[in-house]
Amino acid sequence: MNQLHNAFTLFLSLLVEAMPFLLLGVLLSSSLLFFINEKQLIAQLPKNPFLGAAVGSCVGFLFPVCECGNVPVARRLLLAGVSPAVAISFLLAAPTINPIVIWSTWVAFGDRPSLVIFRVLFSWTIATTVGCVFSIQKDVRFLLQDSFAKRLKPVKSCQPEPAQLISPLLQSGSFIIEQGQSLPLESYWSTTIAKSPTLAFKSKLQPFFDNVIQEFSELGGMLVFGSAIAAIIQVFVPRELVLSLGQDTTTSILAMMLLAAIVSICSTVDSFFALSFAATFTSSSLLAFLVFGPTIDIKSIGLMASIFKPKIIVYMLTLIAQLTFIFTLVYSYFF
Amino acid sequence: MILDKSLRSNSSQNKPNFPLVWIDGLALLSWGILLLKYAITGQYKLLIHPNYYGLVLGSAILLLALGMIKVKLILARSYGNSSEHISLFPPGFGSGLLLIVAIAALLIPPQILTSQTALKRGISDISMSSSQPQAFRVATKPEARTLIDWIRTINAYPEPDAYSGQPANVSGFVLHLKELPDNYLMLSRFVITCCAVDAYPIGIPVKLETNRRDYSPDTWLEIQGEMIAETIPSKDRIDSNITEQRSLVLAAKAIKSIPTPADPYSYK
């Protein structure tokens, strides 16, 4: 009973520390999605695959979204005609390379600055590399899931009126229902509301607010799961077992990568989860958790399946897992 | 207003989910109340580093505000249309989970970490390497040093014999270590870097004139005495090997039982 109460306290401690960052992440990602004009952004992206991937990895700074938020954004980017190099590197890097995640990592691991720095560096390198690798395939549709690829084609051939050709049920983005038709919110603003500034502001509030509630509820639910798993492992798994796994260089990295894939905790707050293993696991394995977790986990695979073919997801997973393993292994010899 | 009309049409579609819309609002409000309670009662200190007090209080206010807006919107019957979102959970699941956790947390207060946790995490007197520079800022008078000050001092200059004969007056909770003889106990405290999850125990071995059974684990003591250097068995944190080590030991002269302090942890 005492042990259970202890686990509950640790569980609460994780939640209370993570809640402000989760809230901040949700508020920012909801607001910036409305304030940044994706079309203008796309027009300015470099065409060269390497530069595109390198820049795509940094776009996360403009869209501070974690794993759940970045898939809809990446889908919109692909639909808008962005190259796969940019979209994939954005998808992989955005959950790590954004101000809130860097801040929360700093709060958790401020006493080990190298973890914070290399988390960003490794994530950026992996995202750029994977983005470049997939840019070799010129025909985007080969990468994409059939139903998604079909939607891509009409968009490319008939740029001016995409909303008319695609079923509104399949389209991502926010919509306004107007005279029996659903219109994308962005075009609705630009045509109807932009003329009156006060109305424009009011109309943005409702979708902004709905997005906040939706993401908070979903990511919060995931956070509850992740925190519960961390607390249970800390209290109920024998210390000898954890230590024997956590002190060996290779097994500790592999164990933390597996844990990252299973736990699926949001990248904004995953540092606090990793912190509960800081005393028993090697630094390099914590780094592996922090780099691998935001890119691939059960939750994000589920979301990515709505864009990519299963085969492509397997390629990505293998590539990212190997790169993470090699990078963190090298790190373990230097730090 | 065009917008109002369009929102109305949404709300009529979402009507079957009526109880679900309340769960979102209640989850926000309950978390706002919980964080506010922790901030006001000071219980947040049992969970996280006091540096993040502002974050907790700010979040509490934001959550309460968001919750109230949500309730107001529900009462005004304008439900949002968020069907475009790719959802992993059935509607209301995440909020339901958050609501249940918040209610449980309001009913069950957080517990102070005990000696059991300390034994599991492994007591240490040397792992504070990163805070060494602070050692130079601690009170120079030995009897004014707290337990954590002593550990910092030892870390800055790890030569037990150098402190022999210095008076000491420290408080902490009792920990029984199997590897130590019966007339020794460990006087400990937890140190928090970020939150309770990373709390680790530090401690100084105390030499008693009686058996340590007189002082049961987890009781809080204030001990006055004199520092001595002795060779005592110590267990390695990683491989659990017991080796004889020259350590700083507090020879107790006066032992007083004290109530558990309101903020039982030390903070880094």
Coordinates of C-alpha atoms in Angstrom, one line a residue:
Chain A
M1 CA 0.0 0.0 0.0
N2 CA 2.8 2.3 0.9
Q3 CA 4.6 1.4 -2.3
L4 CA 1.4 2.2 -4.2
H5 CA 1.1 5.6 -2.6
N6 CA 4.7 6.2 -3.4
A7 CA 4.1 5.3 -7.0
F8 CA 1.1 7.7 -7.0
T9 CA 3.2 10.5 -5.6
L10 CA 5.9 10.0 -8.3
F11 CA 3.1 9.8 -11.0
L12 CA 1.7 13.2 -9.7
S13 CA 5.1 14.7 -9.6
L14 CA 5.7 13.9 -13.3
L15 CA 2.2 15.3 -14.2
V16 CA 2.6 18.5 -12.2
E17 CA 6.0 19.2 -13.7
A18 CA 4.9 18.4 -17.2
M19 CA 1.5 20.1 -17.2
P20 CA 2.7 23.7 -17.7
F21 CA 4.9 22.7 -20.7
L22 CA 2.1 20.7 -22.2
L23 CA -0.3 23.6 -21.8
L24 CA 2.3 26.0 -23.3
G25 CA 3.0 23.7 -26.2
V26 CA -0.7 23.3 -27.0
L27 CA -1.4 27.0 -26.8
L28 CA 1.5 27.9 -29.0
S29 CA 0.9 25.3 -31.6
S30 CA -2.8 26.2 -31.8
S31 CA -2.1 29.9 -32.1
L32 CA 0.8 29.7 -34.6
L33 CA -1.1 27.4 -36.9
F34 CA -3.5 30.4 -37.4
F35 CA -0.9 33.2 -37.6
I36 CA 1.6 31.6 -40.0
N37 CA 0.7 31.6 -43.6
E38 CA 1.8 28.1 -44.9
K39 CA 1.5 29.1 -48.5
Q40 CA 4.0 32.0 -48.2
L41 CA 6.3 29.7 -46.2
I42 CA 6.3 27.0 -48.9
A43 CA 7.1 29.5 -51.6
Q44 CA 10.3 30.5 -49.7
L45 CA 11.6 26.9 -49.2
P46 CA 14.8 26.0 -51.1
K47 CA 14.4 23.6 -54.0
N48 CA 17.7 21.7 -53.5
P49 CA 17.0 18.4 -51.6
F50 CA 19.7 18.8 -49.1
L51 CA 19.0 22.5 -48.4
G52 CA 15.3 21.7 -48.4
A53 CA 15.8 19.0 -45.8
A54 CA 18.1 21.1 -43.7
V55 CA 15.6 24.0 -43.7
G56 CA 12.6 21.7 -43.2
S57 CA 14.2 20.4 -40.0
C58 CA 14.2 23.9 -38.6
V59 CA 10.6 24.7 -39.5
G60 CA 9.7 23.3 -36.2
F61 CA 10.8 26.6 -34.7
L62 CA 7.8 28.2 -36.4
F63 CA 5.4 25.3 -35.6
P64 CA 6.1 24.2 -32.0
V65 CA 4.1 21.0 -32.3
C66 CA 4.9 17.6 -30.9
E67 CA 4.3 14.2 -32.5
C68 CA 0.6 14.6 -32.7
G69 CA 0.5 18.0 -34.2
N70 CA 3.2 17.6 -36.8
V71 CA 1.5 14.9 -38.8
P72 CA -1.5 17.1 -39.8
V73 CA 1.0 19.9 -40.7
A74 CA 3.2 17.6 -42.7
R75 CA 0.1 16.3 -44.6
R76 CA -0.9 19.9 -45.4
L77 CA 2.7 20.6 -46.6
L78 CA 2.7 17.6 -48.9
L79 CA -0.7 18.5 -50.2
A80 CA 0.5 22.0 -50.9
G81 CA 3.2 20.6 -53.1
V82 CA 6.2 20.7 -50.8
S83 CA 9.0 18.2 -51.7
P84 CA 9.1 15.0 -49.6
A85 CA 12.6 15.9 -48.4
V86 CA 11.2 19.0 -46.7
A87 CA 8.1 17.3 -45.4
I88 CA 9.8 14.2 -44.0
S89 CA 12.6 16.2 -42.3
F90 CA 10.0 18.5 -40.9
L91 CA 8.0 15.5 -39.6
L92 CA 11.0 14.0 -37.9
A93 CA 12.6 17.2 -36.5
A94 CA 9.7 19.4 -35.5
P95 CA 8.9 17.5 -32.3
T96 CA 12.4 18.1 -31.0
I97 CA 13.7 21.2 -32.6
N98 CA 11.3 23.8 -31.2
P99 CA 11.7 26.3 -28.4
I100 CA 9.3 24.6 -25.9
V101 CA 10.9 21.2 -26.1
I102 CA 14.4 22.7 -25.8
W103 CA 13.3 24.6 -22.8
S104 CA 11.7 21.6 -21.0
T105 CA 14.8 19.5 -21.8
W106 CA 16.9 22.2 -20.2
V107 CA 14.7 22.3 -17.1
A108 CA 15.1 18.5 -16.7
F109 CA 18.7 18.1 -17.7
G110 CA 20.2 21.6 -17.0
D111 CA 23.0 19.9 -15.0
R112 CA 24.0 17.9 -18.1
P113 CA 24.1 20.5 -20.9
S114 CA 25.7 18.0 -23.4
L115 CA 22.4 16.0 -23.3
V116 CA 20.4 19.1 -24.4
I117 CA 22.9 20.2 -27.1
F118 CA 23.3 16.7 -28.6
R119 CA 19.5 16.0 -28.5
V120 CA 19.1 19.0 -30.9
L121 CA 22.1 18.2 -33.0
F122 CA 21.4 14.5 -33.4
S123 CA 17.7 15.0 -34.1
W124 CA 18.5 17.6 -36.7
T125 CA 21.2 15.4 -38.4
I126 CA 18.9 12.4 -38.5
A127 CA 15.9 14.3 -39.8
T128 CA 18.0 15.9 -42.6
T129 CA 19.7 12.6 -43.5
V130 CA 16.4 10.7 -43.7
G131 CA 14.8 13.6 -45.7
C132 CA 17.7 13.5 -48.2
V133 CA 17.5 9.8 -48.6
F134 CA 13.8 9.9 -49.5
S135 CA 14.3 12.8 -51.8
I136 CA 16.1 10.4 -54.2
Q137 CA 12.7 8.9 -55.1
K138 CA 11.4 11.5 -57.6
D139 CA 7.9 10.2 -57.8
V140 CA 6.3 11.3 -54.5
R141 CA 3.4 8.9 -54.9
F142 CA 5.6 5.9 -54.6
L143 CA 6.2 6.9 -51.0
L144 CA 2.7 7.8 -50.1
Q145 CA -0.3 5.7 -49.0
D146 CA -2.6 5.0 -52.0
S147 CA -5.6 7.0 -50.8
F148 CA -3.4 9.9 -49.8
A149 CA -1.5 9.8 -53.1
K150 CA -4.7 10.0 -55.1
R151 CA -5.6 13.2 -53.3
L152 CA -2.2 14.6 -54.2
K153 CA -2.7 14.3 -58.0
P154 CA -5.8 16.5 -58.4
V155 CA -4.2 19.1 -56.2
K156 CA -1.2 19.3 -58.5
S157 CA -3.2 19.4 -61.7
C158 CA -5.9 21.8 -60.6
Q159 CA -4.2 24.1 -58.1
P160 CA -6.8 26.9 -58.1
E161 CA -9.7 25.0 -56.7
P162 CA -8.6 22.1 -54.6
A163 CA -11.4 22.3 -52.1
Q164 CA -14.0 21.5 -54.9
L165 CA -12.3 18.3 -56.1
I166 CA -11.4 16.6 -52.9
S167 CA -14.0 15.2 -50.5
P168 CA -14.1 17.6 -47.6
L169 CA -14.1 14.6 -45.2
L170 CA -10.6 13.7 -46.3
Q171 CA -9.1 17.1 -46.2
S172 CA -7.0 18.3 -43.3
G173 CA -7.3 21.8 -41.8
S174 CA -10.1 23.7 -40.2
F175 CA -13.4 24.2 -41.9
I176 CA -16.3 26.5 -41.7
I177 CA -19.7 25.2 -42.8
E178 CA -21.4 27.8 -44.9
Q179 CA -24.6 27.4 -46.8
G180 CA -24.4 23.6 -46.8
Q181 CA -20.8 23.6 -48.0
S182 CA -17.7 23.2 -46.0
L183 CA -14.9 25.6 -46.8
P184 CA -11.3 25.6 -45.6
L185 CA -11.0 28.0 -42.8
E186 CA -8.0 29.8 -44.3
S187 CA -9.8 30.6 -47.6
Y188 CA -12.9 31.5 -45.6
W189 CA -11.0 34.2 -43.7
S190 CA -9.3 35.5 -46.7
T191 CA -12.5 35.9 -48.7
T192 CA -15.2 36.7 -46.2
I193 CA -13.7 37.8 -42.9
A194 CA -10.4 39.5 -43.7
K195 CA -12.4 42.6 -44.8
S196 CA -13.4 43.3 -41.2
P197 CA -10.5 43.0 -38.7
T198 CA -12.6 42.6 -35.5
L199 CA -14.7 39.9 -37.1
A200 CA -11.5 38.2 -38.2
F201 CA -10.2 38.1 -34.7
K202 CA -13.4 36.8 -33.3
S203 CA -13.7 34.1 -35.9
K204 CA -10.2 32.9 -35.1
L205 CA -11.0 32.5 -31.4
Q206 CA -13.4 29.6 -31.7
P207 CA -11.3 27.2 -33.9
F208 CA -8.2 28.2 -31.8
F209 CA -10.0 27.3 -28.6
D210 CA -11.3 24.0 -30.0
N211 CA -7.9 23.1 -31.1
V212 CA -6.4 23.8 -27.7
I213 CA -9.1 21.7 -25.9
Q214 CA -8.7 18.8 -28.4
E215 CA -4.9 18.7 -28.2
F216 CA -4.8 19.1 -24.5
S217 CA -7.3 16.3 -24.0
E218 CA -5.4 13.9 -26.4
L219 CA -1.9 14.7 -25.3
G220 CA -2.9 14.9 -21.7
G221 CA -4.3 11.4 -21.9
M222 CA -1.1 10.2 -23.4
L223 CA 0.9 11.9 -20.7
V224 CA -1.2 10.2 -18.0
F225 CA -0.3 6.8 -19.6
G226 CA 3.4 7.6 -19.9
S227 CA 3.7 8.9 -16.4
A228 CA 2.0 5.9 -15.0
I229 CA 4.4 3.6 -16.8
A230 CA 7.4 5.6 -15.5
A231 CA 6.2 5.6 -11.9
I232 CA 5.4 1.9 -12.0
I233 CA 8.8 1.0 -13.4
Q234 CA 10.5 3.2 -10.8
V235 CA 8.7 1.7 -7.8
F236 CA 7.9 -1.9 -8.7
V237 CA 10.6 -3.1 -11.0
P238 CA 13.6 -4.4 -8.9
R239 CA 16.5 -2.0 -8.8
E240 CA 19.0 -4.8 -9.7
L241 CA 17.2 -5.5 -12.9
V242 CA 17.0 -1.9 -13.9
L243 CA 20.7 -1.4 -13.0
S244 CA 21.9 -4.5 -14.9
L245 CA 20.1 -3.2 -18.0
G246 CA 21.0 0.4 -17.5
Q247 CA 24.7 0.2 -16.8
D248 CA 25.8 -1.6 -20.0
T249 CA 26.5 0.7 -22.9
T250 CA 24.7 -1.1 -25.6
T251 CA 21.8 -2.7 -23.7
S252 CA 21.0 0.5 -22.0
I253 CA 20.7 2.3 -25.4
L254 CA 18.6 -0.4 -26.9
A255 CA 16.4 -0.7 -23.8
M256 CA 15.7 3.1 -23.7
M257 CA 14.9 3.1 -27.5
L258 CA 12.4 0.3 -27.0
L259 CA 10.9 2.1 -24.0
A260 CA 10.7 5.3 -26.1
A261 CA 8.8 3.5 -28.8
I262 CA 6.3 1.9 -26.4
V263 CA 5.7 4.8 -24.0
S264 CA 4.8 7.3 -26.8
I265 CA 5.0 10.3 -24.4
C266 CA 4.7 13.7 -26.0
S267 CA 8.1 15.3 -26.8
T268 CA 7.3 18.5 -24.9
V269 CA 7.4 16.6 -21.7
D270 CA 9.4 13.4 -22.4
S271 CA 12.5 14.8 -20.7
F272 CA 10.8 14.5 -17.4
F273 CA 10.0 10.9 -18.1
A274 CA 13.7 10.3 -19.0
L275 CA 14.7 12.1 -15.8
S276 CA 13.2 9.2 -13.7
F277 CA 15.9 7.0 -15.2
A278 CA 18.7 9.5 -14.9
A279 CA 20.2 7.8 -11.8
T280 CA 20.2 4.3 -13.1
F281 CA 20.7 4.6 -16.9
T282 CA 23.8 5.8 -18.8
S283 CA 23.7 9.3 -20.3
S284 CA 23.9 7.9 -23.8
S285 CA 20.8 5.8 -23.3
L286 CA 18.9 8.8 -22.0
L287 CA 20.0 10.7 -25.2
A288 CA 18.8 7.7 -27.3
F289 CA 15.4 8.0 -25.6
L290 CA 15.3 11.8 -26.2
V291 CA 16.3 11.5 -29.9
F292 CA 14.4 8.4 -30.9
G293 CA 11.2 8.9 -28.9
P294 CA 9.9 12.0 -30.7
T295 CA 10.4 10.5 -34.2
I296 CA 9.2 6.9 -33.9
D297 CA 6.7 5.5 -31.4
I298 CA 3.6 3.5 -31.4
K299 CA 1.4 6.6 -31.5
S300 CA 3.3 8.4 -34.3
I301 CA 3.5 5.2 -36.4
G302 CA -0.3 5.1 -36.2
L303 CA -0.5 8.7 -37.3
M304 CA 2.2 8.4 -40.0
A305 CA 0.3 5.4 -41.5
S306 CA -2.2 8.0 -42.7
I307 CA 0.5 9.5 -45.0
F308 CA 3.1 6.9 -45.9
K309 CA 3.0 3.3 -47.2
P310 CA 3.7 0.7 -44.5
K311 CA 6.9 -0.3 -46.4
I312 CA 8.2 3.3 -46.2
I313 CA 7.5 3.6 -42.5
V314 CA 9.5 0.4 -42.0
Y315 CA 12.4 1.9 -44.0
M316 CA 12.2 5.1 -42.0
L317 CA 12.0 3.2 -38.7
T318 CA 15.1 1.1 -39.5
L319 CA 17.1 4.1 -40.7
I320 CA 16.3 6.3 -37.7
A321 CA 16.8 3.4 -35.2
Q322 CA 20.3 2.7 -36.7
L323 CA 21.3 6.3 -36.9
T324 CA 20.2 6.9 -33.3
F325 CA 22.0 3.8 -32.1
I326 CA 25.3 4.7 -33.9
F327 CA 25.2 8.4 -32.8
T328 CA 24.5 7.7 -29.2
L329 CA 27.1 4.9 -29.1
V330 CA 29.7 7.4 -30.4
Y331 CA 28.5 9.9 -27.8
S332 CA 28.9 7.3 -25.0
Y333 CA 32.7 7.1 -25.8
F334 CA 33.2 10.9 -25.6
F335 CA 31.0 11.8 -22.6
Chain B
M1 CA -24.0 37.1 -38.3
I2 CA -22.8 34.5 -40.8
L3 CA -20.5 32.9 -38.3
D4 CA -23.1 32.4 -35.6
K5 CA -25.3 30.6 -38.1
S6 CA -22.5 28.3 -39.1
L7 CA -21.7 27.4 -35.5
R8 CA -25.4 26.7 -34.8
S9 CA -25.5 24.2 -37.6
N10 CA -22.4 22.5 -36.1
S11 CA -24.0 22.3 -32.7
S12 CA -27.0 20.5 -33.9
Q13 CA -24.8 17.9 -35.5
N14 CA -22.9 17.3 -32.3
K15 CA -25.8 17.1 -30.0
P16 CA -25.8 13.3 -29.4
N17 CA -22.4 13.7 -27.7
F18 CA -23.8 16.1 -25.2
P19 CA -22.3 14.6 -22.0
L20 CA -18.9 14.3 -23.7
V21 CA -18.6 18.1 -24.2
W22 CA -18.8 18.5 -20.4
I23 CA -15.8 16.2 -19.8
D24 CA -13.4 18.5 -21.6
G25 CA -14.5 21.5 -19.5
L26 CA -14.4 19.5 -16.2
A27 CA -11.0 18.1 -17.0
L28 CA -9.6 21.6 -17.4
L29 CA -11.3 22.9 -14.3
S30 CA -10.3 20.0 -12.1
W31 CA -6.6 20.3 -13.1
G32 CA -6.8 24.1 -12.5
I33 CA -8.2 23.5 -9.0
L34 CA -5.6 20.8 -8.3
L35 CA -2.6 22.9 -9.3
L36 CA -4.1 25.9 -7.4
K37 CA -4.5 23.7 -4.3
Y38 CA -0.9 22.6 -4.6
A39 CA 0.3 26.1 -5.0
I40 CA -1.7 27.5 -2.1
T41 CA -1.1 24.7 0.4
G42 CA 2.6 24.4 -0.5
Q43 CA 2.2 20.7 -1.3
Y44 CA 3.9 21.4 -4.7
K45 CA 7.2 21.3 -2.8
L46 CA 6.6 17.6 -2.2
L47 CA 6.4 17.1 -6.0
I48 CA 8.6 19.6 -7.8
H49 CA 11.5 22.0 -7.3
P50 CA 10.2 25.3 -5.8
N51 CA 11.8 27.2 -8.8
Y52 CA 8.8 26.0 -10.9
Y53 CA 6.2 27.5 -8.5
G54 CA 5.4 30.3 -11.0
L55 CA 4.9 27.8 -13.8
V56 CA 2.4 25.8 -11.6
L57 CA 0.5 28.8 -10.5
G58 CA 0.4 30.3 -14.0
S59 CA -0.9 27.0 -15.4
A60 CA -3.5 26.7 -12.7
I61 CA -4.9 30.2 -13.6
L62 CA -4.8 29.4 -17.4
L63 CA -6.5 26.0 -16.9
L64 CA -9.2 27.6 -14.8
A65 CA -9.7 30.3 -17.4
L66 CA -9.9 27.8 -20.3
G67 CA -12.2 25.6 -18.3
M68 CA -14.6 28.5 -17.6
I69 CA -14.6 29.6 -21.3
K70 CA -15.4 26.0 -22.2
V71 CA -18.3 25.8 -19.7
K72 CA -19.6 29.2 -21.0
L73 CA -19.4 27.9 -24.5
I74 CA -21.3 24.7 -23.6
L75 CA -24.0 26.8 -21.8
A76 CA -24.2 29.0 -24.9
R77 CA -24.6 25.7 -26.9
S78 CA -21.9 26.5 -29.4
Y79 CA -19.8 23.4 -29.6
G80 CA -16.7 23.3 -31.7
N81 CA -16.3 21.4 -34.9
S82 CA -13.0 19.6 -34.7
S83 CA -13.7 16.6 -37.0
E84 CA -10.6 17.3 -39.0
H85 CA -8.3 16.2 -36.1
I86 CA -6.8 12.7 -36.4
S87 CA -7.9 11.2 -33.2
L88 CA -6.2 8.3 -31.4
F89 CA -8.7 8.0 -28.5
P90 CA -12.5 7.8 -28.7
P91 CA -13.9 11.2 -28.0
G92 CA -13.8 12.2 -24.3
F93 CA -11.3 9.5 -23.4
G94 CA -8.2 11.7 -22.8
S95 CA -10.2 14.3 -20.9
G96 CA -11.9 11.5 -18.9
L97 CA -8.6 10.1 -17.9
L98 CA -7.3 13.5 -16.9
L99 CA -10.5 14.2 -14.9
I100 CA -10.2 10.9 -13.0
V101 CA -6.5 11.5 -12.1
A102 CA -7.3 15.1 -10.9
I103 CA -10.1 13.8 -8.7
A104 CA -7.9 11.1 -7.3
A105 CA -5.1 13.6 -6.6
L106 CA -7.5 16.0 -4.9
L107 CA -8.6 13.1 -2.5
I108 CA -5.1 11.5 -1.9
P109 CA -2.4 13.9 -0.9
P110 CA 1.2 13.3 -2.1
Q111 CA 3.3 11.3 0.2
I112 CA 6.8 12.2 1.5
L113 CA 9.4 9.9 0.1
T114 CA 10.4 7.3 2.7
S115 CA 13.5 5.4 3.7
Q116 CA 12.3 2.5 1.6
T117 CA 12.7 4.7 -1.5
A118 CA 16.1 5.9 -0.3
L119 CA 17.3 2.3 0.1
K120 CA 16.0 1.5 -3.4
R121 CA 17.6 4.5 -5.0
G122 CA 20.9 4.0 -3.2
I123 CA 22.2 6.5 -0.8
S124 CA 25.1 8.6 -2.0
D125 CA 27.5 11.0 -0.5
I126 CA 29.5 11.7 -3.7
S127 CA 27.1 12.1 -6.6
M128 CA 26.7 15.8 -6.2
S129 CA 29.7 16.5 -8.3
S130 CA 28.0 19.1 -10.5
S131 CA 27.2 21.4 -7.6
Q132 CA 30.8 21.6 -6.3
P133 CA 31.3 25.4 -6.8
Q134 CA 28.4 26.0 -4.3
A135 CA 30.6 24.5 -1.6
F136 CA 32.4 27.7 -1.3
R137 CA 29.3 29.6 -0.5
V138 CA 28.2 27.5 2.5
A139 CA 28.3 28.7 6.0
T140 CA 31.8 28.7 7.3
K141 CA 30.9 27.9 10.8
P142 CA 30.7 24.1 11.0
E143 CA 27.8 24.0 13.5
A144 CA 25.7 26.2 11.2
R145 CA 26.0 23.7 8.2
T146 CA 22.9 21.8 7.2
L147 CA 23.2 18.1 6.1
I148 CA 23.4 19.2 2.4
D149 CA 26.0 21.8 3.3
W150 CA 28.2 19.1 4.9
I151 CA 27.9 16.9 1.8
R152 CA 28.8 19.8 -0.5
T153 CA 31.8 20.6 1.8
I154 CA 33.0 17.0 1.7
N155 CA 32.6 16.9 -2.1
A156 CA 34.6 20.0 -2.5
Y157 CA 37.4 18.7 -0.4
P158 CA 37.0 14.9 0.1
E159 CA 39.4 14.4 2.9
P160 CA 37.5 13.1 6.0
D161 CA 40.3 13.6 8.4
A162 CA 40.4 17.3 7.7
Y163 CA 37.0 17.8 9.4
S164 CA 37.8 15.7 12.5
G165 CA 36.8 17.5 15.7
Q166 CA 34.5 20.0 14.1
P167 CA 31.1 20.5 15.9
A168 CA 28.0 19.6 13.9
N169 CA 24.2 20.2 14.3
V170 CA 22.1 18.6 11.6
S171 CA 18.6 17.2 11.0
G172 CA 17.3 14.5 8.7
F173 CA 15.4 11.3 8.7
V174 CA 16.7 7.9 10.0
L175 CA 17.8 5.3 7.5
H176 CA 19.1 1.8 8.6
L177 CA 21.8 0.4 6.3
K178 CA 22.5 -3.3 6.6
E179 CA 26.2 -3.0 5.8
L180 CA 26.8 -0.7 8.8
P181 CA 27.3 -2.1 12.4
D182 CA 24.3 -1.9 14.8
N183 CA 25.5 1.3 16.5
Y184 CA 25.4 3.3 13.3
L185 CA 22.5 4.9 11.5
M186 CA 22.3 7.1 8.4
L187 CA 20.9 10.6 8.8
S188 CA 19.5 11.4 5.4
R189 CA 17.6 13.9 3.3
F190 CA 16.3 13.8 -0.3
V191 CA 17.7 16.3 -2.8
I192 CA 15.4 17.4 -5.6
T193 CA 16.8 18.7 -8.9
C194 CA 13.7 18.9 -10.9
C195 CA 10.9 16.9 -9.4
A196 CA 10.3 14.0 -7.0
V197 CA 11.0 11.5 -9.7
D198 CA 14.7 12.5 -9.7
A199 CA 15.0 12.9 -5.9
Y200 CA 18.0 11.1 -4.5
P201 CA 19.0 10.6 -0.9
I202 CA 22.2 12.0 0.6
G203 CA 23.3 11.2 4.1
I204 CA 26.0 11.1 6.8
P205 CA 26.7 8.0 9.0
V206 CA 26.0 8.7 12.7
K207 CA 27.8 6.8 15.4
L208 CA 25.4 6.1 18.4
E209 CA 26.2 5.2 21.9
T210 CA 23.2 2.8 21.9
N211 CA 21.7 0.5 19.3
R212 CA 20.1 2.0 16.2
R213 CA 16.9 0.0 17.0
D214 CA 16.0 2.9 19.4
Y215 CA 15.5 5.1 16.4
S216 CA 13.1 3.5 13.8
P217 CA 13.5 4.3 10.1
D218 CA 11.8 7.5 8.8
T219 CA 11.7 9.3 12.2
W220 CA 13.1 12.8 12.0
L221 CA 16.0 13.6 14.3
E222 CA 18.1 16.6 15.1
I223 CA 21.6 15.5 16.1
Q224 CA 24.3 17.4 17.8
G225 CA 27.8 16.0 18.0
E226 CA 31.3 16.0 16.7
M227 CA 32.7 15.0 13.4
I228 CA 35.2 12.1 13.3
A229 CA 36.9 10.2 10.6
E230 CA 36.5 6.4 10.6
T231 CA 36.9 3.5 8.3
I232 CA 33.5 2.0 7.8
P233 CA 31.9 -0.5 5.3
S234 CA 30.2 1.2 2.3
K235 CA 28.2 -0.3 -0.5
D236 CA 28.8 0.7 -4.1
R237 CA 25.7 2.1 -5.7
I238 CA 26.2 0.3 -9.0
D239 CA 27.5 -3.2 -8.3
S240 CA 26.5 -3.4 -4.6
N241 CA 30.0 -4.5 -3.6
I242 CA 30.8 -3.7 0.1
T243 CA 34.2 -2.1 0.6
E244 CA 35.9 -0.5 3.6
Q245 CA 36.2 3.2 3.2
R246 CA 37.5 6.1 5.2
S247 CA 34.5 8.3 5.8
L248 CA 33.3 11.3 7.7
V249 CA 31.1 10.1 10.7
L250 CA 29.1 12.2 13.1
A251 CA 29.6 11.0 16.7
A252 CA 26.3 11.8 18.3
K253 CA 26.2 13.6 21.7
A254 CA 22.6 14.9 21.9
I255 CA 19.7 13.4 19.9
K256 CA 16.3 15.1 19.7
S257 CA 13.3 13.7 17.9
I258 CA 11.6 16.4 15.8
P259 CA 8.4 16.5 13.8
T260 CA 8.6 16.0 10.0
P261 CA 9.4 19.5 8.6
A262 CA 6.9 21.2 6.2
D263 CA 9.5 21.1 3.4
P264 CA 11.4 17.9 4.1
Y265 CA 13.5 18.0 0.9
S266 CA 16.7 19.9 0.1
Y267 CA 16.8 21.5 -3.3
K268 CA 19.7 21.7 -5.7

